[in-house]
Coordinates of C-alpha atoms in Angstrom, one line a residue:
M1 CA 23.8 -7.4 8.8
L2 CA 21.9 -4.3 10.0
L3 CA 18.3 -3.1 9.7
A4 CA 17.5 0.3 11.1
I5 CA 13.9 1.5 11.5
A6 CA 13.2 5.1 12.5
A7 CA 10.1 7.1 13.2
D8 CA 9.8 10.9 13.0
G9 CA 7.2 13.3 14.4
A10 CA 5.0 13.9 17.4
H11 CA 4.5 10.1 18.0
A12 CA 8.0 9.0 17.3
E13 CA 8.6 7.5 20.8
D14 CA 5.6 5.1 20.2
L15 CA 8.1 3.1 18.1
S16 CA 9.7 1.5 21.2
Y17 CA 6.2 0.6 22.6
L18 CA 5.1 -0.9 19.3
L19 CA 8.3 -2.9 18.9
H20 CA 8.0 -4.1 22.5
K21 CA 11.7 -3.3 23.1
H22 CA 13.0 -1.0 25.8
P23 CA 15.2 1.8 24.4
G24 CA 17.3 2.0 27.6
R25 CA 19.2 -1.2 27.1
T26 CA 20.6 -3.5 24.4
Q27 CA 18.7 -6.8 24.1
E28 CA 20.1 -10.1 22.8
F29 CA 18.3 -13.0 21.2
S30 CA 19.8 -16.4 20.4
L31 CA 18.9 -17.9 17.1
K32 CA 19.9 -21.3 15.5
F33 CA 22.1 -19.5 13.0
G34 CA 23.5 -16.7 15.2
T35 CA 22.7 -13.9 17.6
A36 CA 20.4 -10.9 17.1
Y37 CA 20.8 -7.6 19.0
V38 CA 18.3 -4.7 19.3
F39 CA 19.4 -1.3 20.4
Y40 CA 18.4 2.3 19.9
P41 CA 21.0 4.7 18.4
T42 CA 18.4 7.6 18.8
W43 CA 15.5 8.0 21.1
S44 CA 13.7 11.3 21.7
A45 CA 10.2 12.8 21.6
T46 CA 10.5 13.6 17.9
R47 CA 12.8 10.9 16.5
C48 CA 13.2 7.3 17.5
E49 CA 15.5 4.8 15.7
A50 CA 15.7 1.1 16.5
A51 CA 18.5 -1.1 15.1
L52 CA 18.4 -4.9 14.5
L53 CA 21.9 -6.2 14.2
L54 CA 22.2 -9.9 13.2
E55 CA 25.5 -11.8 13.6
I56 CA 25.6 -15.1 11.7
D57 CA 28.1 -17.8 12.5
A58 CA 28.7 -19.1 9.0
V59 CA 31.4 -21.6 10.2
E60 CA 29.1 -23.1 12.8
L61 CA 26.3 -23.4 10.1
A62 CA 28.7 -25.4 7.9
R63 CA 29.7 -27.7 10.7
R64 CA 26.1 -28.6 11.4
R65 CA 25.6 -29.9 7.9
R66 CA 25.8 -33.5 8.8
G67 CA 26.8 -35.8 6.0
A68 CA 27.4 -32.9 3.6
S69 CA 30.6 -32.2 1.9
W70 CA 32.0 -28.8 2.8
T71 CA 32.9 -26.3 0.1
L72 CA 34.7 -23.0 0.2
F73 CA 31.3 -21.2 0.0
D74 CA 30.5 -22.5 3.5
Y75 CA 33.3 -20.4 4.9
V76 CA 33.5 -17.5 2.4
N77 CA 30.1 -16.0 1.7
D78 CA 27.9 -12.9 2.1
R79 CA 25.5 -14.4 4.7
P80 CA 26.9 -12.5 7.7
Y81 CA 26.7 -9.2 6.0
A82 CA 23.8 -9.0 3.5
A83 CA 20.1 -8.9 4.2
S84 CA 18.5 -12.2 3.4
S85 CA 16.1 -14.8 4.7
F86 CA 18.2 -15.0 7.8
L87 CA 17.3 -11.4 8.6
S88 CA 13.7 -12.1 7.6
V89 CA 13.5 -15.0 10.2
A90 CA 15.2 -12.8 12.8
L91 CA 12.7 -10.0 12.1
A92 CA 9.8 -12.4 12.8
R93 CA 11.4 -13.8 15.9
V94 CA 12.5 -10.4 17.5
F95 CA 9.6 -8.2 16.3
G96 CA 6.9 -10.9 15.9
T97 CA 4.4 -9.2 18.2
A98 CA 4.8 -5.9 16.4
M99 CA 4.4 -7.6 13.1
S100 CA 1.1 -9.2 14.3
A101 CA -0.2 -5.7 15.2
R102 CA -0.5 -6.2 18.9
C103 CA 0.4 -3.6 21.6
D104 CA -1.3 -3.5 24.9
A105 CA 0.6 -0.4 26.0
R106 CA -0.5 1.7 23.0
P107 CA -3.4 -0.1 21.3
D108 CA -4.7 3.1 19.6
R109 CA -1.3 3.5 17.8
V110 CA -1.1 0.0 16.3
H111 CA -3.0 0.9 13.1
A112 CA -2.1 4.6 13.1
P113 CA 0.1 5.8 10.2
M114 CA 3.6 6.9 11.3
R115 CA 6.4 8.6 9.3
L116 CA 8.8 5.8 9.0
E117 CA 12.2 5.1 7.5
A118 CA 13.9 1.7 7.1
R119 CA 17.5 1.4 6.1
L120 CA 19.3 -1.8 5.0
S121 CA 23.1 -1.3 4.8
A122 CA 23.7 -4.2 2.3
L123 CA 20.8 -5.6 0.4
P124 CA 21.2 -8.2 -2.4
C125 CA 19.3 -7.0 -5.4
R126 CA 19.0 -9.8 -8.1
G127 CA 17.8 -8.0 -11.2
G128 CA 19.0 -4.6 -10.2
E129 CA 17.5 -1.6 -8.6
T130 CA 14.6 -1.7 -11.2
V131 CA 13.3 -4.9 -9.5
L132 CA 13.7 -3.3 -6.1
R133 CA 11.5 -0.4 -7.1
R134 CA 9.0 -2.6 -8.8
L135 CA 8.5 -4.4 -5.5
F136 CA 8.4 -1.4 -3.1
E137 CA 7.0 1.6 -5.0
P138 CA 3.6 0.1 -5.8
L139 CA 3.2 -0.3 -2.0
G140 CA 3.7 3.5 -1.6
Y141 CA 7.4 3.6 -0.6
E142 CA 9.9 6.3 -1.6
V143 CA 13.1 4.4 -2.4
E144 CA 16.6 5.7 -2.3
T145 CA 19.5 3.5 -3.2
E146 CA 23.3 3.6 -3.4
R147 CA 25.0 0.9 -5.4
L148 CA 27.9 -0.7 -3.5
P149 CA 31.2 -1.3 -5.3
L150 CA 32.9 -4.7 -5.3
D151 CA 35.9 -3.2 -3.7
P152 CA 36.4 0.6 -3.0
Q153 CA 40.1 0.1 -3.6
F154 CA 39.6 -1.2 -7.1
A155 CA 37.1 0.9 -8.9
E156 CA 37.8 -0.9 -12.2
W157 CA 36.1 -4.0 -10.8
G158 CA 32.8 -2.2 -11.0
N159 CA 29.7 -2.5 -8.8
S160 CA 28.4 -5.4 -6.8
K161 CA 24.9 -6.8 -6.7
Y162 CA 24.4 -5.1 -3.3
V163 CA 22.8 -1.7 -2.6
S164 CA 22.4 0.4 0.5
A165 CA 18.6 1.1 0.5
L166 CA 16.5 3.6 2.3
F167 CA 12.7 3.2 2.3
K168 CA 10.5 6.1 3.4
T169 CA 6.8 5.8 4.0
T170 CA 3.8 6.8 6.1
R171 CA 2.0 3.8 7.3
P172 CA 1.4 1.6 10.4
L173 CA 4.6 0.0 11.6
H174 CA 3.3 -3.6 11.3
E175 CA 2.8 -3.1 7.6
L176 CA 6.4 -2.0 7.1
L177 CA 7.7 -5.0 9.0
T178 CA 5.5 -7.4 7.0
H179 CA 6.7 -5.9 3.7
L180 CA 10.3 -6.3 4.7
Y181 CA 9.8 -9.8 6.0
V182 CA 8.4 -11.0 2.6
L183 CA 10.4 -8.9 0.2
M184 CA 14.0 -9.3 1.6
P185 CA 14.3 -12.9 0.6
V186 CA 12.6 -12.1 -2.7
L187 CA 15.3 -9.6 -3.5
D188 CA 18.0 -12.0 -2.4
D189 CA 16.3 -14.7 -4.5
E190 CA 17.6 -17.3 -2.0
K191 CA 16.5 -19.0 1.2
H192 CA 18.7 -20.7 3.7
Y193 CA 16.1 -23.3 4.7
Y194 CA 13.9 -26.0 3.0
V195 CA 10.8 -24.6 1.4
G196 CA 7.7 -26.8 1.7
E197 CA 3.9 -26.4 1.6
D198 CA 3.9 -24.5 4.9
E199 CA 5.8 -21.7 3.1
V200 CA 2.7 -21.1 0.9
D201 CA 0.6 -20.5 4.1
K202 CA 3.3 -18.3 5.5
L203 CA 3.5 -16.2 2.3
L204 CA -0.3 -15.7 2.1
K205 CA -0.6 -15.0 5.8
R206 CA 2.1 -12.3 5.7
G207 CA 1.1 -11.1 2.3
G208 CA -2.5 -10.4 3.4
D209 CA -4.5 -8.1 1.1
W210 CA -1.5 -6.3 -0.4
L211 CA 0.1 -9.3 -2.1
E212 CA -2.9 -10.4 -4.1
N213 CA -3.2 -6.9 -5.5
H214 CA 0.6 -6.4 -6.1
P215 CA 1.5 -6.1 -9.8
E216 CA 4.6 -8.3 -9.2
R217 CA 2.8 -11.0 -7.2
Q218 CA 4.0 -13.7 -9.5
L219 CA 7.6 -12.7 -9.2
I220 CA 7.2 -12.5 -5.5
A221 CA 5.7 -15.9 -5.3
E222 CA 8.3 -17.5 -7.5
R223 CA 11.3 -16.1 -5.6
Y224 CA 9.8 -16.5 -2.2
L225 CA 9.1 -20.2 -2.9
R226 CA 12.4 -20.8 -4.7
R227 CA 10.7 -21.4 -8.0
H228 CA 9.2 -24.6 -6.8
R229 CA 6.5 -24.8 -9.5
P230 CA 3.8 -26.8 -7.6
L231 CA 4.1 -24.4 -4.7
V232 CA 4.1 -21.3 -6.9
R233 CA 1.0 -22.5 -8.7
A234 CA -0.8 -23.3 -5.4
A235 CA 0.0 -19.8 -4.0
L236 CA -1.2 -18.0 -7.2
A237 CA -4.3 -20.1 -7.4
R238 CA -5.2 -19.3 -3.8
M239 CA -4.6 -15.6 -4.5
R240 CA -6.9 -15.8 -7.5
E241 CA -9.6 -17.5 -5.4
D242 CA -9.4 -14.8 -2.8
A243 CA -9.5 -12.1 -5.5
S244 CA -12.5 -13.8 -7.2
E245 CA -14.3 -14.0 -3.9
A246 CA -13.7 -10.3 -3.3
V247 CA -14.8 -9.4 -6.8
E248 CA -18.0 -11.5 -6.3
T249 CA -18.7 -9.7 -3.0
E250 CA -18.0 -6.3 -4.7
E251 CA -20.2 -7.1 -7.6
H252 CA -23.0 -8.3 -5.4
G253 CA -22.8 -5.2 -3.3
A254 CA -22.7 -2.9 -6.4
A255 CA -25.7 -4.7 -7.8
R256 CA -27.6 -4.1 -4.6
E257 CA -26.6 -0.5 -4.4
G258 CA -27.4 0.0 -8.1
A259 CA -30.9 -1.5 -7.6
L260 CA -31.6 0.9 -4.7
E261 CA -30.4 4.0 -6.6
R262 CA -31.8 3.1 -10.0
K263 CA -35.2 4.8 -9.6
V264 CA -33.5 8.1 -9.0
R265 CA -30.8 7.5 -11.7
L266 CA -28.3 8.4 -9.1
N267 CA -25.2 6.9 -10.6
E268 CA -25.7 8.8 -13.9
I269 CA -26.4 12.0 -12.0
R270 CA -23.4 11.5 -9.8
L271 CA -21.0 10.9 -12.7
K272 CA -22.3 14.0 -14.6
A273 CA -21.9 16.1 -11.5
A274 CA -18.4 14.9 -10.9
E275 CA -17.5 15.6 -14.6
E276 CA -18.8 19.1 -14.4
A277 CA -16.9 19.9 -11.2
L278 CA -13.7 18.6 -12.7
K279 CA -14.1 20.7 -15.8
E280 CA -14.8 24.0 -13.9
N281 CA -11.3 25.0 -13.0
G282 CA -9.9 24.6 -16.5
A283 CA -8.1 21.4 -15.6
A284 CA -6.0 19.8 -18.3
T285 CA -4.8 16.8 -16.3
V286 CA -7.3 14.7 -14.3
L287 CA -7.1 11.7 -12.0
D288 CA -9.8 9.3 -11.1
L289 CA -8.9 7.7 -7.8
G290 CA -10.6 4.3 -7.2
C291 CA -11.6 4.3 -10.9
G292 CA -13.2 0.9 -10.7
D293 CA -14.4 -0.3 -14.1
G294 CA -13.9 3.0 -15.8
K295 CA -17.4 4.6 -16.1
L296 CA -16.1 8.1 -15.2
L297 CA -13.0 7.7 -17.3
S298 CA -15.2 6.8 -20.3
R299 CA -17.0 10.2 -19.8
L300 CA -13.9 12.2 -19.3
R301 CA -12.1 11.0 -22.4
K302 CA -14.9 12.6 -24.5
E303 CA -13.8 16.0 -23.2
K304 CA -11.0 17.5 -25.3
Q305 CA -10.2 19.8 -22.4
F306 CA -8.4 16.8 -20.7
V307 CA -5.1 16.1 -22.3
K308 CA -4.0 13.5 -19.7
I309 CA -6.4 11.2 -17.9
V310 CA -5.2 8.6 -15.3
G311 CA -7.3 6.0 -13.5
A312 CA -6.0 4.4 -10.3
D313 CA -7.4 1.5 -8.4
I314 CA -6.1 -1.2 -6.0
S315 CA -8.0 -3.9 -7.8
S316 CA -6.3 -5.4 -10.8
V317 CA -9.6 -7.1 -11.8
A318 CA -11.3 -3.7 -11.9
L319 CA -8.5 -2.2 -13.9
G320 CA -8.9 -5.1 -16.4
R321 CA -12.5 -4.2 -16.8
A322 CA -11.7 -0.6 -17.2
H323 CA -9.1 -1.5 -19.9
R324 CA -11.8 -3.4 -21.8
R325 CA -14.4 -0.7 -21.4
L326 CA -12.0 2.0 -22.8
R327 CA -10.7 -0.4 -25.5
L328 CA -7.2 0.7 -24.9
D329 CA -5.8 -2.3 -26.8
R330 CA -7.6 -1.0 -30.0
Q331 CA -7.5 2.8 -29.8
L332 CA -4.0 4.3 -30.1
Q333 CA -5.3 7.8 -29.5
S334 CA -6.9 6.7 -26.2
R335 CA -3.7 5.0 -25.1
E336 CA -1.8 8.2 -25.5
R337 CA -4.2 10.2 -23.3
I338 CA -5.4 7.6 -20.8
Q339 CA -3.3 5.6 -18.4
L340 CA -4.4 3.0 -15.8
I341 CA -2.2 2.4 -12.8
H342 CA -2.3 -0.1 -9.9
S343 CA -2.2 1.9 -6.7
A344 CA -3.4 1.8 -3.1
L345 CA -4.9 5.2 -2.2
T346 CA -3.8 5.0 1.5
Y347 CA -0.1 5.1 0.5
E348 CA 2.0 7.8 -1.0
D349 CA 2.4 7.3 -4.8
R350 CA 4.5 9.8 -6.7
R351 CA 2.7 8.9 -9.9
L352 CA -0.5 10.6 -8.4
K353 CA 1.2 13.9 -7.8
G354 CA 0.8 17.2 -9.7
F355 CA -2.7 16.8 -11.3
D356 CA -5.0 19.7 -12.0
A357 CA -8.0 17.9 -10.7
A358 CA -8.8 14.6 -9.1
A359 CA -12.0 12.6 -8.3
L360 CA -12.8 10.4 -5.4
I361 CA -16.2 9.2 -6.3
E362 CA -18.0 6.8 -3.8
V363 CA -14.6 5.6 -2.5
I364 CA -14.0 6.8 1.0
E365 CA -16.9 4.7 2.5
H366 CA -15.0 1.5 1.3
I367 CA -12.1 2.4 3.5
D368 CA -11.8 1.3 7.2
P369 CA -12.1 4.4 9.4
P370 CA -8.6 3.9 11.0
R371 CA -7.2 4.2 7.5
L372 CA -8.9 7.5 6.6
K373 CA -6.0 9.5 8.1
A374 CA -3.6 7.7 5.8
L375 CA -5.8 8.5 2.8
E376 CA -5.9 12.1 3.8
M377 CA -2.2 12.4 4.0
A378 CA -1.6 10.5 0.7
L379 CA -4.0 12.8 -1.2
F380 CA -4.0 16.2 0.5
Q381 CA -0.4 16.3 1.8
K382 CA 1.4 14.2 -0.9
A383 CA -0.5 14.2 -4.2
Q384 CA -1.9 17.7 -3.7
P385 CA -4.3 18.1 -6.7
R386 CA -5.4 21.6 -7.4
R387 CA -9.0 20.5 -7.1
L388 CA -10.4 17.3 -5.5
V389 CA -14.0 16.2 -5.9
V390 CA -15.3 13.8 -3.3
T391 CA -18.7 12.1 -3.2
T392 CA -20.1 9.7 -0.6
P393 CA -23.6 8.5 0.3
N394 CA -25.8 10.4 2.7
R395 CA -26.9 7.9 5.3
E396 CA -29.9 9.9 6.4
Y397 CA -31.4 9.5 2.9
N398 CA -31.4 5.7 3.2
A399 CA -34.8 5.9 4.9
R400 CA -36.2 6.7 1.5
F401 CA -35.1 3.4 0.0
E402 CA -38.1 1.2 0.7
T403 CA -36.2 -2.1 0.1
L404 CA -33.3 -1.2 2.4
P405 CA -33.8 -2.5 6.0
P406 CA -33.3 0.1 8.7
G407 CA -29.7 0.3 9.9
K408 CA -28.3 -1.4 6.8
L409 CA -25.8 0.2 4.4
R410 CA -26.3 0.5 0.7
H411 CA -23.4 -1.7 -0.3
T412 CA -22.1 -4.8 1.5
D413 CA -18.5 -3.5 1.3
H414 CA -19.2 -0.1 2.8
R415 CA -17.3 0.4 6.1
F416 CA -19.5 3.3 7.0
E417 CA -21.9 5.9 5.6
W418 CA -21.9 9.4 7.0
T419 CA -24.7 11.8 7.9
R420 CA -24.5 15.3 6.5
A421 CA -23.1 16.6 9.8
E422 CA -20.4 13.9 9.9
F423 CA -19.4 14.5 6.3
Q424 CA -19.3 18.3 7.0
A425 CA -17.1 17.8 10.0
W426 CA -14.6 15.6 8.0
I427 CA -14.3 17.9 5.1
D428 CA -13.9 21.0 7.3
N429 CA -11.2 19.4 9.3
A430 CA -9.3 18.1 6.1
A431 CA -9.5 21.5 4.4
K432 CA -8.2 23.4 7.5
Q433 CA -5.4 20.9 8.1
Y434 CA -4.1 20.7 4.6
G435 CA -4.6 24.2 3.2
Y436 CA -7.7 23.8 1.1
S437 CA -10.9 25.7 0.8
V438 CA -14.0 23.5 0.5
H439 CA -17.7 23.8 -0.4
T440 CA -20.5 21.3 -0.8
R441 CA -23.1 20.5 -3.5
P442 CA -26.1 18.2 -3.4
V443 CA -26.1 15.3 -5.9
G444 CA -29.6 14.1 -6.8
E445 CA -32.9 15.6 -5.8
P446 CA -32.7 16.7 -2.2
D447 CA -35.3 15.6 0.3
A448 CA -36.8 18.5 2.3
E449 CA -36.1 16.6 5.5
L450 CA -33.2 14.2 4.8
G451 CA -31.2 16.1 2.3
P452 CA -29.7 14.7 -1.0
P453 CA -29.0 11.1 -1.7
T454 CA -25.3 11.8 -2.4
Q455 CA -23.1 14.4 -0.8
M456 CA -20.4 16.1 -2.8
A457 CA -17.4 18.2 -1.5
I458 CA -15.2 20.2 -3.8
F459 CA -11.7 21.0 -2.4
D460 CA -9.6 23.8 -4.0
R461 CA -5.9 24.1 -2.9
K462 CA -5.2 27.6 -1.5
G463 CA -2.7 29.5 -3.5
A464 CA -2.9 27.1 -6.5
P465 CA -3.0 28.9 -9.9
R466 CA -6.3 28.8 -11.7

């Protein structure tokens, strides 16, 4: 079985450093079930491709089954050829350091997004290509597949359950490796080893934040844990606990932020300003990125100008609150105009492309600074709304909040808060790099010395029809 991972662009050669495998030689690794080889079909300054080839000795595996009766399947099976839990284990063994996001040679590149491709020559796909897309597309992958026939010589036999799959994405390498590690055995719907309680820990460790927010997390847990009901229940319960804790933290932070800003009615002013900016360019389709519980969506649906309204958020809990706020289960007319989708804003999502206007209201400060570049690429380069409205707190204004200790941020989940100069530098750079014009507006009553409480930037794509 073969897995090929390629990187394109100015930093393509970083792939070999991040994988900790020298491109100048073939390397061999002995495993209990066979031998893994790593080699580089392509290596240059602009494209680097690493291949992981796994040879499985199915006969030797059968002979090691002490006390078990042998069957024909032990000798005639797809294990040496198709991606499965064998390849997942080999991936962790051979690229374990890369998967753990460690690289002493290029530490600044570990969390940097890269233009990556991963190709699996034969991937079992229980449930068809629909399941494959349901697993990978919510994570921001562009998926291309080719169904493999049972036998090219006998077309009448039809297609097999295997596909040749190509995954394209822009993200840090360690995330790609982790996604493949978890999802390959899920697609195969089989594991070659005993699944016990330690597999729950392994799933949650590798799943990290993305798994608990994945719309197919139950399917992933069931297949990864071989449908062992107590283990599946334990995994899902732990995900819910983590999600509940995150929601409690978010709600606590939002309450603190709301209490600080209540005297100046900042949230209401901010939503009204965002709504006006979205309406100005005659937009008919509008996107609320990081929509939370749907306060802005609730305002937008009152405007007949907007014929299509989409809210996107990474939190399924927040989307549930938005669904209830908008009463989408009761109002047919709203369901036809409004859609809520689960999406991570730092990954490309084709569902977010082609909107007249988009809003990013009090969202960027919740993103870790190393991930901002990924957000920029996903929005400005991939989604490309005609207009993008961005708001974020003005850190300088925090001195006017009497109950906020010096040096503290307004919300416990804020990763940063920018000064006016820092915000201006970011928007100027983004506009120049991605072909937008940009201007700013104050939100809230400006302080003569410290500026407005909230900063707003309005990006308009150059050359877009008005």
